Amino acid sequence: MIMTRHFLTLLDLSTEELRQLMARAAELKAIHASGKLHESLRGRILAMVFEKSSTRTRMSFEAGMAQLGGHAIFLSPRDTQLGRGEPIEDTARVLSRMADVIMIRTYEHEKIERFAEYAQVPVINALTDMYHPCQLLADIQTYFEQRGDIQGKTVAWIGDGNNMCHSYINAARRFDFELRIAAPRGYHPDARILADAGEHAALVDNPVEAARGAELVVTDVWASMGQEEEQAKRARAFADYQVNADIMAAADPQALFMHCLPAHRGEEVAADVIDGPQSVVWDEAENRLHAQKALLEFLLL
Ligand code: CP
Ligand code: NVA
């Protein structure tokens, strides 16, 4: 019996598989740039369940499936039975009968785990409260194309110990880099996820220390989706955690800046950093498309 592979966290793939995926993402990007048609997923269907908003994730999966000759169907709780209480287990079984692969963006990570348990086709995590692994594929692809291998490099995570931070911790394990995390008290990443990363990830006392000599500096919003009512409280807690020119000056002179977007200029990042020469956020956003096409091929072919 062939086991259905899912992509709920980066740890679902081995280092070797992730590295192959990065190589394939670069190939698919080159094929697309050459204008050649590459319809490896002709006739395949992706079901996309979005319980939270999205610009990049929806666009990249939908465009990616179209470019590969397949089709993507957008489903939201506002206009499906999911929003009226149909059990997640039943939805998983039904979508599996009609789609070849399912992508979900939701709140609790346990929900996507339960969904995957009942699905008969691959399930992709398109963001939960705990992880955002698809974004890491794009981030690592971007680092590779700008600077070469990320193995042995130092990455600074500055800000909330959130879903993106957790996926960076897992990326540090799989791609063998050192992650330094500067987060205010009360907003540290999950202790278990951090402990499981061993020497690959560590908390440091302040943002300058995290950034010192780092080859990549990364941040994310202070209030994630679902935390809107905490915005003011978080803005106070994170006031000293903005990635600005001082932080970038502490980093390696060749350091890159990344942000998964959407960004809030003047909050987690200063405008002159995100719009400055070290920022690669637009390549990073574009690479969602190429990296996820490689992921779809990996799961389906
Ligand atoms: N970075 C990211 O996942 O963006 P969206 O929320 O727009 O999909
Ligand atoms: N941490 C953010 C990422 C958005 C892509 C959120 O969960 O809202």
XYZ file of C-alpha atoms and ligand atoms in Angstrom:
317
model
C 0.000 0.000 0.000
C 1.346 3.459 -0.900
C 1.308 5.840 2.069
C -0.300 9.232 1.428
C 2.256 11.940 2.159
C 1.106 15.156 3.775
C 2.879 18.478 4.269
C 1.693 19.724 7.649
C 5.113 20.850 8.869
C 8.592 20.922 7.330
C 9.418 17.853 9.399
C 7.117 15.755 7.182
C 9.915 15.827 4.592
C 13.495 14.684 5.067
C 16.437 17.007 4.512
C 17.158 15.238 1.234
C 13.553 15.601 0.037
C 13.497 19.284 0.968
C 16.765 19.905 -0.861
C 15.420 18.104 -3.952
C 12.309 20.244 -3.713
C 14.413 23.415 -3.663
C 16.294 22.261 -6.768
C 13.020 21.460 -8.527
C 11.583 24.855 -7.543
C 14.544 26.543 -9.258
C 14.016 24.387 -12.372
C 10.301 25.161 -12.492
C 11.080 28.870 -12.147
C 13.473 28.662 -15.114
C 10.969 26.674 -17.218
C 8.298 29.251 -16.503
C 10.643 32.140 -17.348
C 11.515 30.476 -20.679
C 7.848 30.556 -21.636
C 7.665 26.782 -22.182
C 4.458 25.038 -21.144
C 4.980 22.446 -18.433
C 1.703 20.701 -17.695
C 2.786 17.904 -15.377
C -0.473 18.048 -13.369
C -2.898 18.054 -16.287
C -6.382 17.133 -15.104
C -5.455 17.256 -11.397
C -7.585 19.171 -8.907
C -6.465 21.109 -5.826
C -9.151 21.956 -3.243
C -8.218 25.071 -1.252
C -9.925 25.581 2.112
C -9.349 29.064 3.511
C -10.667 29.821 7.011
C -8.457 32.942 7.187
C -7.699 35.680 4.645
C -4.956 35.353 2.041
C -3.467 37.132 -0.935
C -0.166 35.341 -1.698
C -1.148 31.821 -0.712
C -4.357 31.780 -2.708
C -2.798 33.440 -5.719
C 0.301 31.224 -5.760
C -1.562 27.928 -5.380
C -4.223 28.888 -7.905
C -1.740 30.226 -10.475
C 0.595 27.290 -9.810
C -2.084 24.680 -10.506
C -3.140 26.526 -13.684
C 0.468 26.667 -14.927
C 0.892 22.939 -14.277
C -2.224 22.226 -16.341
C -4.453 21.459 -13.346
C -7.214 23.335 -11.606
C -7.737 24.859 -8.148
C -11.067 25.319 -6.370
C -11.436 27.939 -3.623
C -13.615 27.038 -0.626
C -14.329 29.291 2.353
C -16.434 28.690 5.479
C -18.582 31.675 4.476
C -20.112 29.783 1.588
C -19.546 26.080 2.303
C -21.093 23.697 4.824
C -17.843 23.862 6.837
C -19.020 27.234 8.117
C -22.353 25.702 9.126
C -20.836 23.018 11.304
C -20.286 20.033 8.967
C -17.659 17.923 10.749
C -14.098 18.337 9.510
C -13.787 14.547 9.224
C -16.733 14.395 6.804
C -15.408 17.309 4.757
C -12.017 15.585 4.495
C -13.592 12.377 3.234
C -15.805 14.125 0.700
C -13.115 16.446 -0.695
C -10.796 13.424 -1.035
C -13.319 11.799 -3.403
C -13.184 14.776 -5.767
C -9.786 16.417 -5.414
C -6.277 15.000 -5.874
C -4.724 17.214 -3.199
C -6.148 19.533 -0.517
C -4.702 22.738 0.892
C -5.965 24.219 4.171
C -5.457 27.476 6.032
C -7.033 27.356 9.461
C -6.615 28.197 13.160
C -5.777 25.239 15.442
C -3.023 22.975 14.133
C -4.928 19.983 15.565
C -7.680 20.687 13.058
C -5.420 20.124 10.052
C -3.984 17.008 11.722
C -7.502 15.641 12.140
C -8.334 16.584 8.569
C -5.241 14.759 7.278
C -6.131 11.683 9.314
C -9.418 11.386 7.439
C -8.231 12.550 4.005
C -7.277 9.988 1.398
C -5.191 12.461 -0.606
C -2.216 14.657 0.359
C -3.016 17.595 2.645
C -0.929 20.792 2.579
C -0.707 23.217 5.503
C -1.249 26.686 4.079
C -0.881 28.216 7.597
C -2.175 27.308 11.010
C -1.736 29.145 14.310
C 1.370 26.965 14.862
C 3.146 26.684 11.488
C 3.491 28.155 7.998
C 5.719 25.632 6.184
C 4.909 26.712 2.599
C 6.330 30.155 3.348
C 9.592 28.572 4.478
C 9.956 26.768 1.153
C 9.842 30.167 -0.548
C 12.177 31.781 1.976
C 14.806 29.057 1.645
C 14.528 29.090 -2.149
C 15.098 32.842 -2.051
C 18.156 32.503 0.171
C 19.610 29.802 -2.111
C 19.181 31.919 -5.233
C 20.560 35.093 -3.660
C 23.421 33.688 -1.561
C 23.793 29.924 -2.130
C 23.421 27.254 0.514
C 21.980 28.306 3.874
C 23.710 25.411 5.701
C 25.970 26.733 8.455
C 24.633 30.286 8.164
C 23.183 32.399 10.988
C 19.606 33.630 10.810
C 18.038 36.186 13.167
C 14.335 35.964 13.957
C 13.151 39.199 15.549
C 9.637 39.581 16.958
C 6.791 37.235 17.771
C 7.440 33.563 18.517
C 4.580 32.731 16.177
C 3.721 30.283 13.370
C 6.479 31.687 11.128
C 9.014 31.502 13.955
C 8.087 27.858 14.601
C 8.569 27.039 10.923
C 11.948 28.813 10.974
C 12.933 26.615 13.921
C 12.024 23.515 11.904
C 13.863 24.898 8.862
C 16.995 25.377 10.990
C 16.833 21.660 11.825
C 16.256 20.446 8.284
C 18.608 22.865 6.475
C 21.210 22.901 9.250
C 21.535 26.598 10.040
C 21.660 28.495 13.344
C 18.552 30.450 14.326
C 18.788 33.196 16.965
C 15.423 34.329 18.253
C 14.795 37.669 19.952
C 11.228 37.834 21.264
C 9.785 39.739 24.229
C 8.873 37.862 27.397
C 5.455 36.305 27.022
C 5.849 35.966 23.259
C 8.518 33.276 23.070
C 8.075 30.369 20.669
C 6.647 27.089 21.900
C 9.156 25.568 24.354
C 8.772 22.017 22.985
C 9.381 23.035 19.351
C 12.420 25.031 20.463
C 13.820 22.228 22.641
C 13.403 19.698 19.818
C 15.664 21.843 17.631
C 18.588 21.413 20.030
C 21.571 23.558 19.065
C 19.935 24.767 15.849
C 17.805 27.398 17.602
C 18.224 29.540 20.710
C 16.584 32.504 22.416
C 18.803 35.549 22.834
C 18.286 38.612 25.018
C 17.704 41.364 22.515
C 17.290 42.096 18.782
C 20.803 43.528 18.298
C 22.342 40.403 19.785
C 20.203 38.219 17.523
C 21.206 40.229 14.461
C 24.930 40.435 15.221
C 26.756 38.987 12.219
C 23.587 37.287 10.922
C 23.374 36.535 7.200
C 19.570 36.737 7.152
C 17.252 38.885 9.275
C 13.560 37.946 9.387
C 10.486 39.324 11.071
C 6.698 39.098 10.854
C 3.650 41.004 12.072
C 3.229 41.573 15.792
C -0.428 40.501 15.754
C -1.229 37.500 13.568
C -4.601 36.634 12.084
C -6.983 35.894 14.948
C -5.108 38.218 17.366
C -6.553 41.492 16.092
C -7.988 42.488 19.481
C -4.490 42.193 21.044
C -2.995 44.677 18.573
C -2.514 47.597 21.025
C -1.117 45.427 23.830
C 1.265 43.728 21.401
C 2.405 47.040 19.911
C 3.562 48.037 23.408
C 5.261 44.700 24.118
C 7.098 44.691 20.776
C 8.061 48.383 20.678
C 11.800 47.595 20.963
C 11.675 44.810 18.403
C 11.394 46.750 15.164
C 13.806 45.702 12.407
C 15.338 49.076 11.542
C 18.652 50.430 10.233
C 20.349 49.840 13.634
C 19.432 46.162 13.557
C 20.591 45.774 9.957
C 23.854 47.560 10.846
C 24.547 44.863 13.460
C 24.038 42.108 10.886
C 26.547 40.928 8.292
C 27.044 43.674 5.647
C 25.731 41.187 3.022
C 22.693 40.249 5.137
C 19.321 39.827 3.477
C 16.010 40.951 4.958
C 12.883 38.800 4.606
C 9.255 39.151 5.682
C 6.465 36.781 4.656
C 4.093 39.741 4.146
C 1.691 41.416 4.657
C 3.963 43.946 6.448
C 3.262 46.965 8.620
C 5.866 49.632 7.903
C 6.717 51.576 11.059
C 5.756 48.618 13.282
C 7.742 45.376 12.953
C 9.877 46.802 10.137
C 11.062 50.293 9.232
C 10.149 51.424 5.712
C 13.791 52.025 4.798
C 14.590 48.375 5.568
C 11.725 46.650 3.764
C 12.035 49.054 0.829
C 15.844 49.119 0.996
C 18.592 47.288 -0.904
C 18.921 44.326 1.488
C 15.249 43.439 1.273
C 14.267 40.511 -0.965
C 10.599 40.409 -0.005
C 9.259 40.573 -3.578
C 11.394 37.624 -4.743
C 10.365 35.858 -1.563
C 6.682 36.428 -2.391
C 7.153 35.300 -6.011
C 8.915 32.134 -4.917
C 5.747 30.976 -3.164
C 4.594 30.136 -6.683
C 7.641 28.141 -7.768
C 8.274 26.368 -4.449
C 4.644 25.256 -4.146
C 4.602 23.988 -7.734
C 7.560 21.806 -6.751
C 5.672 20.699 -3.633
C 2.557 19.812 -5.653
C 4.652 17.745 -8.065
C 6.401 16.044 -5.133
C 3.088 15.064 -3.538
C 1.300 14.054 -6.737
C 3.816 12.520 -9.150
N 2.675 35.252 3.356
C 1.424 34.807 3.212
O 1.093 33.638 3.495
O 0.580 35.729 2.680
P -1.001 35.627 2.546
O -1.585 35.687 3.923
O -1.399 36.804 1.707
O -1.361 34.324 1.880
N 2.007 35.288 11.362
C 1.124 35.762 10.311
C 1.582 35.266 8.969
C 0.743 35.742 7.815
C 1.163 35.172 6.499
C -0.288 35.327 10.609
O -0.490 34.178 11.033
O -1.210 36.133 10.431
